[in-house]
Coordinates of C-alpha atoms in Angstrom, one line a residue:
Chain A
M1 CA 60.6 -1.0 -27.3
S2 CA 62.8 -2.9 -29.7
N3 CA 65.8 -2.3 -27.4
T4 CA 64.1 -3.7 -24.7
T5 CA 63.5 -6.9 -26.3
Q6 CA 67.1 -6.9 -27.6
D7 CA 68.7 -6.5 -24.0
P8 CA 71.4 -8.7 -23.8
V9 CA 70.6 -9.6 -20.4
H10 CA 67.4 -11.6 -21.9
E11 CA 69.3 -13.0 -24.5
P12 CA 69.8 -16.9 -24.5
D13 CA 73.2 -17.4 -23.9
F14 CA 73.7 -21.3 -23.7
A15 CA 73.6 -24.0 -25.7
H16 CA 70.1 -26.4 -24.5
E17 CA 68.1 -23.2 -24.5
S18 CA 69.4 -22.2 -28.0
A19 CA 65.7 -21.5 -29.1
G20 CA 65.7 -18.7 -26.4
H21 CA 63.9 -19.0 -22.9
G22 CA 62.1 -21.5 -24.0
Y23 CA 59.9 -21.3 -20.7
I24 CA 56.5 -21.4 -22.8
T25 CA 54.4 -24.1 -22.4
D26 CA 52.3 -25.4 -25.5
K27 CA 54.1 -22.4 -27.6
S28 CA 51.7 -23.7 -31.0
K29 CA 48.8 -22.7 -28.7
Y30 CA 50.1 -19.0 -28.4
L31 CA 51.1 -18.8 -31.8
N32 CA 47.9 -19.8 -33.1
R33 CA 46.1 -17.2 -30.8
L34 CA 48.4 -14.5 -32.0
K35 CA 47.4 -15.7 -35.8
R36 CA 43.9 -14.9 -34.6
I37 CA 44.3 -11.7 -33.0
E38 CA 46.2 -10.4 -36.1
G39 CA 43.3 -11.5 -38.1
Q40 CA 41.0 -9.7 -35.6
A41 CA 43.4 -6.6 -36.0
R42 CA 43.0 -6.9 -39.6
G43 CA 39.3 -7.4 -39.6
V44 CA 39.1 -4.0 -37.6
H45 CA 41.1 -2.3 -40.0
K46 CA 38.7 -3.7 -42.8
M47 CA 35.5 -2.5 -40.7
I48 CA 36.8 1.1 -40.5
E49 CA 37.7 1.1 -44.3
D50 CA 34.1 0.0 -44.8
D51 CA 32.3 2.4 -42.7
K52 CA 31.1 -0.3 -40.5
Y53 CA 29.2 0.7 -37.8
C54 CA 30.8 2.1 -35.1
I55 CA 29.5 0.1 -32.2
D56 CA 30.2 -3.3 -34.4
I57 CA 33.6 -2.2 -34.4
L58 CA 33.9 -1.8 -30.9
T59 CA 32.6 -5.0 -30.2
Q60 CA 35.4 -6.6 -32.2
I61 CA 38.1 -4.2 -29.9
S62 CA 36.3 -5.6 -26.7
A63 CA 37.0 -9.4 -28.2
L64 CA 40.5 -8.3 -29.3
T65 CA 41.7 -7.0 -26.1
S66 CA 39.9 -9.7 -24.2
A67 CA 42.0 -12.3 -26.4
L68 CA 45.3 -10.4 -25.7
Q69 CA 44.5 -10.6 -22.0
V70 CA 44.1 -14.3 -22.1
V71 CA 47.4 -14.6 -23.7
A72 CA 48.8 -12.3 -21.2
V73 CA 47.6 -14.2 -18.4
G74 CA 48.9 -17.4 -20.0
L75 CA 52.3 -15.8 -20.3
L76 CA 52.3 -14.6 -16.8
D77 CA 51.4 -18.1 -15.8
D78 CA 54.1 -19.5 -17.4
H79 CA 56.5 -16.7 -16.2
L80 CA 55.6 -17.7 -12.6
K81 CA 55.6 -21.8 -13.1
H82 CA 59.1 -21.6 -14.8
C83 CA 61.2 -18.6 -14.2
V84 CA 60.0 -17.8 -10.4
L85 CA 59.9 -21.3 -9.7
N86 CA 63.3 -22.1 -11.1
A87 CA 65.1 -19.1 -9.6
A88 CA 63.2 -19.6 -6.1
R89 CA 64.6 -23.5 -6.1
A90 CA 68.2 -22.3 -7.4
G91 CA 68.3 -19.8 -4.2
G92 CA 69.9 -16.7 -4.3
D93 CA 68.2 -13.2 -5.3
E94 CA 67.2 -14.1 -8.9
A95 CA 63.9 -14.9 -7.7
D96 CA 63.3 -11.5 -6.1
I97 CA 64.2 -10.2 -9.4
K98 CA 61.8 -12.1 -11.3
I99 CA 59.0 -11.5 -9.0
K100 CA 59.8 -7.7 -9.3
E101 CA 59.5 -8.0 -13.2
A102 CA 56.3 -10.1 -12.8
T103 CA 54.5 -7.4 -10.6
D104 CA 55.5 -4.5 -12.8
A105 CA 54.2 -6.3 -15.9
I106 CA 51.1 -7.0 -14.0
A107 CA 50.9 -3.5 -12.9
R108 CA 50.9 -2.7 -16.5
L109 CA 48.1 -5.0 -17.6
V110 CA 45.9 -4.2 -14.9
R111 CA 46.0 -0.8 -15.8
S112 CA 46.4 -1.1 -19.5
Chain B
M1 CA 28.7 -11.1 -34.6
S2 CA 28.5 -11.3 -38.3
N3 CA 24.5 -10.9 -37.8
T4 CA 25.1 -7.7 -36.0
T5 CA 27.2 -6.0 -38.8
Q6 CA 24.5 -7.1 -41.3
D7 CA 22.0 -5.7 -39.4
P8 CA 19.7 -4.1 -42.1
V9 CA 19.5 -0.9 -40.0
H10 CA 23.1 -0.4 -40.2
E11 CA 23.6 -1.3 -43.8
P12 CA 24.5 1.9 -46.1
D13 CA 21.6 2.3 -48.0
F14 CA 22.2 5.1 -50.5
A15 CA 24.4 6.2 -53.1
H16 CA 28.1 7.5 -52.2
E17 CA 27.7 7.0 -48.6
S18 CA 27.6 3.5 -50.2
A19 CA 30.8 3.2 -48.2
G20 CA 28.8 2.9 -45.2
H21 CA 28.1 5.3 -42.1
G22 CA 30.7 7.5 -42.9
Y23 CA 30.8 9.3 -39.4
I24 CA 34.3 8.5 -38.6
T25 CA 36.5 11.6 -38.2
D26 CA 40.0 11.2 -39.9
K27 CA 39.4 7.6 -41.1
S28 CA 43.0 7.5 -42.5
K29 CA 44.2 8.4 -39.0
Y30 CA 42.5 5.0 -37.6
L31 CA 43.6 2.9 -40.8
N32 CA 47.1 4.0 -39.7
R33 CA 46.8 2.8 -36.2
L34 CA 45.1 -0.2 -37.3
K35 CA 48.1 -0.9 -39.6
R36 CA 50.6 -0.1 -36.5
I37 CA 48.3 -2.6 -34.0
E38 CA 48.5 -5.4 -36.8
G39 CA 52.2 -4.9 -37.0
Q40 CA 52.2 -4.9 -33.1
A41 CA 50.5 -8.3 -33.2
R42 CA 52.7 -9.7 -35.8
G43 CA 55.9 -8.6 -33.5
V44 CA 54.3 -10.5 -30.5
H45 CA 53.9 -13.6 -32.4
K46 CA 57.3 -13.3 -33.6
M47 CA 58.5 -12.7 -30.2
I48 CA 57.0 -16.0 -29.0
E49 CA 58.0 -18.0 -32.1
D50 CA 61.7 -16.7 -31.0
D51 CA 61.4 -17.2 -27.4
K52 CA 61.8 -14.0 -26.5
Y53 CA 61.7 -13.1 -22.7
C54 CA 58.1 -13.3 -21.5
I55 CA 58.3 -10.0 -19.4
D56 CA 59.1 -8.3 -22.7
I57 CA 56.3 -9.9 -24.6
L58 CA 53.9 -8.6 -21.9
T59 CA 55.3 -5.3 -22.2
Q60 CA 54.4 -5.5 -26.0
I61 CA 50.8 -6.7 -25.1
S62 CA 50.2 -3.7 -22.9
A63 CA 51.3 -1.5 -25.4
L64 CA 49.0 -3.2 -27.9
T65 CA 46.0 -3.1 -25.6
S66 CA 46.6 0.8 -25.1
A67 CA 46.7 1.4 -28.7
L68 CA 43.6 -0.6 -29.1
Q69 CA 41.8 1.7 -26.4
V70 CA 42.9 4.7 -28.0
V71 CA 41.0 3.4 -31.3
A72 CA 38.2 2.6 -29.1
V73 CA 37.7 5.7 -27.0
G74 CA 38.3 7.7 -30.4
L75 CA 35.6 5.9 -32.3
L76 CA 33.3 6.2 -29.3
D77 CA 33.8 10.0 -29.4
D78 CA 32.8 9.9 -33.0
H79 CA 29.9 7.8 -32.5
L80 CA 28.5 10.3 -29.6
K81 CA 29.6 13.5 -31.9
H82 CA 27.9 12.3 -35.1
C83 CA 25.3 9.5 -34.4
V84 CA 24.0 10.3 -31.1
L85 CA 23.9 14.4 -31.7
N86 CA 22.2 14.0 -35.0
A87 CA 19.7 11.4 -33.5
A88 CA 18.9 14.0 -30.7
R89 CA 18.4 16.7 -33.1
A90 CA 16.4 14.9 -35.4
G91 CA 14.0 14.0 -32.5
G92 CA 12.4 10.7 -31.9
D93 CA 13.7 7.6 -30.0
E94 CA 16.8 7.0 -32.3
A95 CA 18.9 9.1 -29.9
D96 CA 17.9 6.9 -27.0
I97 CA 18.7 3.7 -29.2
K98 CA 22.3 5.2 -30.0
I99 CA 23.0 6.0 -26.4
K100 CA 21.8 2.5 -25.1
E101 CA 24.0 1.0 -27.8
A102 CA 27.0 3.3 -26.6
T103 CA 26.6 2.6 -23.0
D104 CA 26.7 -1.0 -23.7
A105 CA 29.9 -0.6 -25.7
I106 CA 31.3 1.5 -22.9
A107 CA 30.4 -1.4 -20.4
R108 CA 32.1 -4.0 -22.6
L109 CA 35.4 -1.8 -22.8
V110 CA 35.7 -0.9 -19.1
R111 CA 35.2 -4.6 -18.4
S112 CA 37.6 -5.9 -21.0
Chain C
M1 CA 39.6 18.2 -7.6
S2 CA 37.4 20.3 -5.2
N3 CA 37.6 22.9 -7.5
T4 CA 36.2 21.2 -10.4
T5 CA 33.2 20.3 -8.5
Q6 CA 32.7 23.7 -7.7
D7 CA 33.2 24.9 -11.1
P8 CA 30.5 27.3 -11.2
V9 CA 29.7 26.4 -14.9
H10 CA 28.4 23.0 -13.5
E11 CA 26.1 24.7 -10.5
P12 CA 22.7 24.5 -10.8
D13 CA 21.2 27.9 -11.7
F14 CA 17.6 27.6 -11.4
A15 CA 14.9 26.7 -9.0
H16 CA 13.5 23.0 -9.7
E17 CA 16.9 21.6 -9.8
S18 CA 17.9 23.0 -6.8
A19 CA 19.3 20.0 -5.3
G20 CA 21.8 20.3 -7.9
H21 CA 22.2 18.5 -11.5
G22 CA 19.3 16.4 -10.7
Y23 CA 19.8 14.3 -13.9
I24 CA 20.5 11.0 -12.1
T25 CA 18.0 8.6 -12.7
D26 CA 17.1 6.4 -9.7
K27 CA 19.3 8.0 -7.0
S28 CA 18.4 5.8 -4.2
K29 CA 19.5 3.0 -6.4
Y30 CA 23.1 4.6 -6.8
L31 CA 23.2 5.5 -2.8
N32 CA 22.4 1.9 -2.1
R33 CA 25.2 0.7 -4.2
L34 CA 27.8 3.2 -2.6
K35 CA 26.3 2.1 0.9
R36 CA 27.4 -1.5 -0.3
I37 CA 31.0 -0.3 -2.1
E38 CA 31.7 1.5 1.3
G39 CA 31.2 -1.7 3.3
Q40 CA 32.9 -3.8 1.0
A41 CA 36.0 -1.2 1.4
R42 CA 35.4 -1.4 5.3
G43 CA 35.4 -5.4 4.7
V44 CA 39.1 -5.5 2.6
H45 CA 40.3 -3.3 5.7
K46 CA 39.3 -5.9 8.2
M47 CA 40.6 -8.5 5.9
I48 CA 44.1 -7.4 6.0
E49 CA 43.9 -6.6 9.8
D50 CA 43.1 -9.8 10.3
D51 CA 45.7 -11.2 8.1
K52 CA 43.3 -12.9 5.9
Y53 CA 44.4 -14.8 2.9
C54 CA 45.8 -12.7 0.0
I55 CA 44.1 -14.3 -2.6
D56 CA 40.9 -13.9 -0.8
I57 CA 41.2 -10.2 -0.4
L58 CA 42.1 -9.7 -3.8
T59 CA 38.9 -11.5 -4.9
Q60 CA 37.0 -8.7 -2.8
I61 CA 39.2 -6.1 -4.6
S62 CA 38.0 -7.5 -7.7
A63 CA 34.4 -7.4 -6.8
L64 CA 34.9 -4.2 -5.4
T65 CA 36.4 -2.8 -8.6
S66 CA 33.5 -4.1 -10.6
A67 CA 30.8 -2.9 -8.3
L68 CA 32.4 0.8 -9.0
Q69 CA 32.5 0.3 -12.7
V70 CA 28.6 -0.7 -12.8
V71 CA 28.3 2.5 -11.1
A72 CA 30.5 4.3 -13.1
V73 CA 28.8 3.1 -16.3
G74 CA 25.3 4.0 -15.1
L75 CA 26.5 7.3 -14.4
L76 CA 27.8 7.8 -17.8
D77 CA 24.5 6.4 -19.3
D78 CA 22.6 9.0 -17.1
H79 CA 24.8 11.8 -18.5
L80 CA 24.6 10.7 -22.0
K81 CA 20.7 10.6 -21.8
H82 CA 20.3 13.8 -19.9
C83 CA 23.1 16.4 -20.2
V84 CA 24.1 15.4 -23.7
L85 CA 20.5 14.8 -25.0
N86 CA 19.4 18.0 -23.5
A87 CA 22.6 20.2 -24.8
A88 CA 21.9 18.5 -28.2
R89 CA 18.3 19.3 -28.4
A90 CA 19.2 23.1 -27.0
G91 CA 21.4 23.6 -29.9
G92 CA 24.9 25.5 -29.9
D93 CA 28.2 24.4 -28.6
E94 CA 27.1 22.8 -25.1
A95 CA 26.6 19.4 -26.3
D96 CA 30.1 19.2 -27.8
I97 CA 31.8 20.4 -24.6
K98 CA 29.4 17.9 -22.7
I99 CA 30.6 15.0 -25.1
K100 CA 34.3 15.9 -24.9
E101 CA 33.5 15.5 -21.0
A102 CA 32.0 12.2 -21.3
T103 CA 34.7 10.8 -23.6
D104 CA 37.6 12.0 -21.4
A105 CA 36.0 10.4 -18.4
I106 CA 35.3 7.3 -20.5
A107 CA 39.2 7.5 -21.5
R108 CA 39.8 7.6 -17.6
L109 CA 37.7 4.8 -16.9
V110 CA 39.0 2.3 -19.5
R111 CA 42.2 2.8 -18.5
S112 CA 41.7 2.8 -14.7
Chain D
M1 CA 32.4 -15.4 -1.4
S2 CA 32.0 -15.6 2.5
N3 CA 32.8 -19.3 2.0
T4 CA 36.1 -18.7 0.1
T5 CA 37.3 -16.7 3.2
Q6 CA 35.8 -19.4 5.7
D7 CA 38.0 -21.9 3.7
P8 CA 39.5 -23.9 6.3
V9 CA 42.8 -24.3 4.5
H10 CA 43.3 -20.4 4.5
E11 CA 42.2 -20.2 8.4
P12 CA 45.1 -19.3 10.7
D13 CA 45.6 -22.3 13.0
F14 CA 48.7 -21.7 15.2
A15 CA 49.1 -19.7 17.9
H16 CA 50.6 -16.1 17.4
E17 CA 50.1 -16.0 13.8
S18 CA 46.6 -16.1 15.2
A19 CA 46.0 -13.1 13.8
G20 CA 46.4 -15.2 10.5
H21 CA 48.7 -15.6 7.3
G22 CA 50.9 -12.6 8.6
Y23 CA 52.9 -12.3 5.1
I24 CA 51.5 -8.7 4.4
T25 CA 54.7 -6.4 4.2
D26 CA 54.0 -3.0 5.9
K27 CA 50.4 -4.0 7.0
S28 CA 49.8 -0.6 8.2
K29 CA 50.5 1.2 4.9
Y30 CA 47.4 -1.0 3.4
L31 CA 45.6 -0.5 6.2
N32 CA 45.8 3.5 5.8
R33 CA 45.1 3.3 2.0
L34 CA 42.0 1.2 2.9
K35 CA 41.0 4.0 5.3
R36 CA 41.5 6.6 2.5
I37 CA 39.6 4.1 0.0
E38 CA 36.7 4.0 2.3
G39 CA 36.9 7.6 2.6
Q40 CA 37.0 8.0 -1.2
A41 CA 33.5 5.8 -1.2
R42 CA 32.0 8.0 1.2
G43 CA 32.9 11.2 -0.5
V44 CA 31.3 9.6 -3.9
H45 CA 28.2 8.5 -2.0
K46 CA 27.9 12.3 -0.6
M47 CA 28.6 13.6 -4.3
I48 CA 25.7 11.8 -5.5
E49 CA 23.6 12.5 -2.5
D50 CA 24.4 16.2 -3.5
D51 CA 23.6 15.6 -6.9
K52 CA 27.1 16.9 -8.0
Y53 CA 28.1 17.0 -11.6
C54 CA 28.2 13.6 -13.0
I55 CA 31.7 13.8 -14.8
D56 CA 33.2 15.0 -11.4
I57 CA 31.6 11.8 -9.8
L58 CA 33.3 9.9 -12.5
T59 CA 36.6 11.6 -12.0
Q60 CA 36.3 10.1 -8.2
I61 CA 35.4 6.9 -9.2
S62 CA 38.4 6.4 -11.3
A63 CA 40.6 7.4 -8.7
L64 CA 39.2 5.2 -6.4
T65 CA 39.4 2.4 -8.8
S66 CA 43.1 3.0 -9.4
A67 CA 43.9 3.3 -5.4
L68 CA 42.1 -0.3 -5.2
Q69 CA 44.7 -1.5 -8.0
V70 CA 47.5 0.0 -6.3
V71 CA 46.5 -2.2 -3.2
A72 CA 45.6 -5.1 -5.3
V73 CA 49.2 -5.2 -7.0
G74 CA 50.7 -4.8 -3.9
L75 CA 49.0 -7.5 -2.4
L76 CA 49.9 -9.8 -5.3
D77 CA 53.5 -8.7 -4.9
D78 CA 53.3 -9.7 -1.2
H79 CA 51.9 -13.2 -2.5
L80 CA 54.2 -14.0 -4.6
K81 CA 57.3 -13.0 -2.5
H82 CA 56.2 -14.7 0.6
C83 CA 53.6 -17.5 -0.1
V84 CA 54.8 -18.7 -3.7
L85 CA 58.5 -18.4 -2.8
N86 CA 58.2 -20.1 0.4
A87 CA 56.4 -22.8 -1.1
A88 CA 58.7 -23.2 -4.0
R89 CA 61.8 -23.5 -1.4
A90 CA 59.6 -26.0 0.6
G91 CA 59.3 -28.2 -2.6
G92 CA 56.3 -30.3 -3.3
D93 CA 53.2 -29.3 -5.2
E94 CA 52.0 -26.2 -3.0
A95 CA 54.2 -23.7 -4.8
D96 CA 51.8 -24.9 -8.0
I97 CA 48.7 -24.3 -6.1
K98 CA 50.0 -21.1 -5.1
I99 CA 50.7 -19.8 -8.5
K100 CA 47.3 -21.2 -9.7
E101 CA 45.7 -19.2 -7.5
A102 CA 47.8 -16.2 -7.9
T103 CA 46.9 -16.3 -12.1
D104 CA 43.4 -16.7 -11.4
A105 CA 43.6 -13.9 -9.2
I106 CA 45.4 -11.8 -11.9
A107 CA 43.0 -13.1 -14.2
R108 CA 40.1 -11.5 -12.4
L109 CA 42.0 -8.1 -11.8
V110 CA 42.9 -7.8 -15.3
R111 CA 39.3 -8.2 -16.6
S112 CA 37.9 -6.4 -13.5

């Protein structure tokens, strides 16, 4: 997977976006959510270590999965609002490529 | 949630199962998986922080969700094999309670 | 798939279950639900035929998927309550086989 | 739900798109898929009626759910490619509304 994230095509290559794609609305909200998700994962690890009741662990895993889905849907929304709309307004084939990527990502999410 | 995990019915109440329910087959396998899942969550946090491409972040979230589902299905399997079967063999209503809990957990997983 | 459903292992082999496995609690409830699901599928067909708004069609598909999941979780519950418990009480390896089948079905549902 | 599908905003209001939104690419492909889905729903009804083995019914339900997800992702793709892109190119707030609808639909699908 790491090779995907290092894909040069996706790398920021110009000044004003030096931080990267920069399309994420309210980044700190996402970072906080991910911190919480990490904490939940650590919590599940601890529950297994402590032989907590299986069903309680499953409840935590469902909560963790739901939290991840909220993040995923939020990121998709940002992608559509920024990458897709900007590409559409710029004209050319870029919007089609962005939509194809979005649809593939949606398919993976719906199935995962 | 915490009140559920402190439910006295679920608490270990004897000596060396003092660690808990002890029904989890191959605990170290689960602990390793959870360590990896924590690492994946940390990786998604880093990707957002670094403004990585949204679609690549979504790919990682799908992978993380799938990894959680593998853990969940494994724990359910252990629950059925140990808690439910033992309760069934012991007789009484305990097996019905365990199955009710399992079905509710499955419903949450299928929907989450 | 048809060969699976004709698997002789699963065939009813004694009188009082002549209708088949006969483990389904409240069969008419399931039959009504499936009738409704069929109607919903027909409704989606009609919406596409009539070029209804895509988002409204998606809303119907989500409702249809949820209705199917309710049926699936109900059937799993029946499977655990009847097939698995009976096998567990009868002793032998049959319960392990039934649980393996249930776990595989859960994994398919969680991922589907 | 019916009030949503009758939402006047979504109603076809002009001559030969009298059939409706008309944005669906390859409509006959969708209609065929829905016919097959209807047939699968009928098949599940018959399996329950005939007391087929629970696990085999669940396998069919998973297949049916997957088939519905393929249709849903395809419709979303069409929505993004047509409604969203056209709105984006036309300018104004319409694209934001279409994206909001799409994101809500994705959230329902991911959770259903």
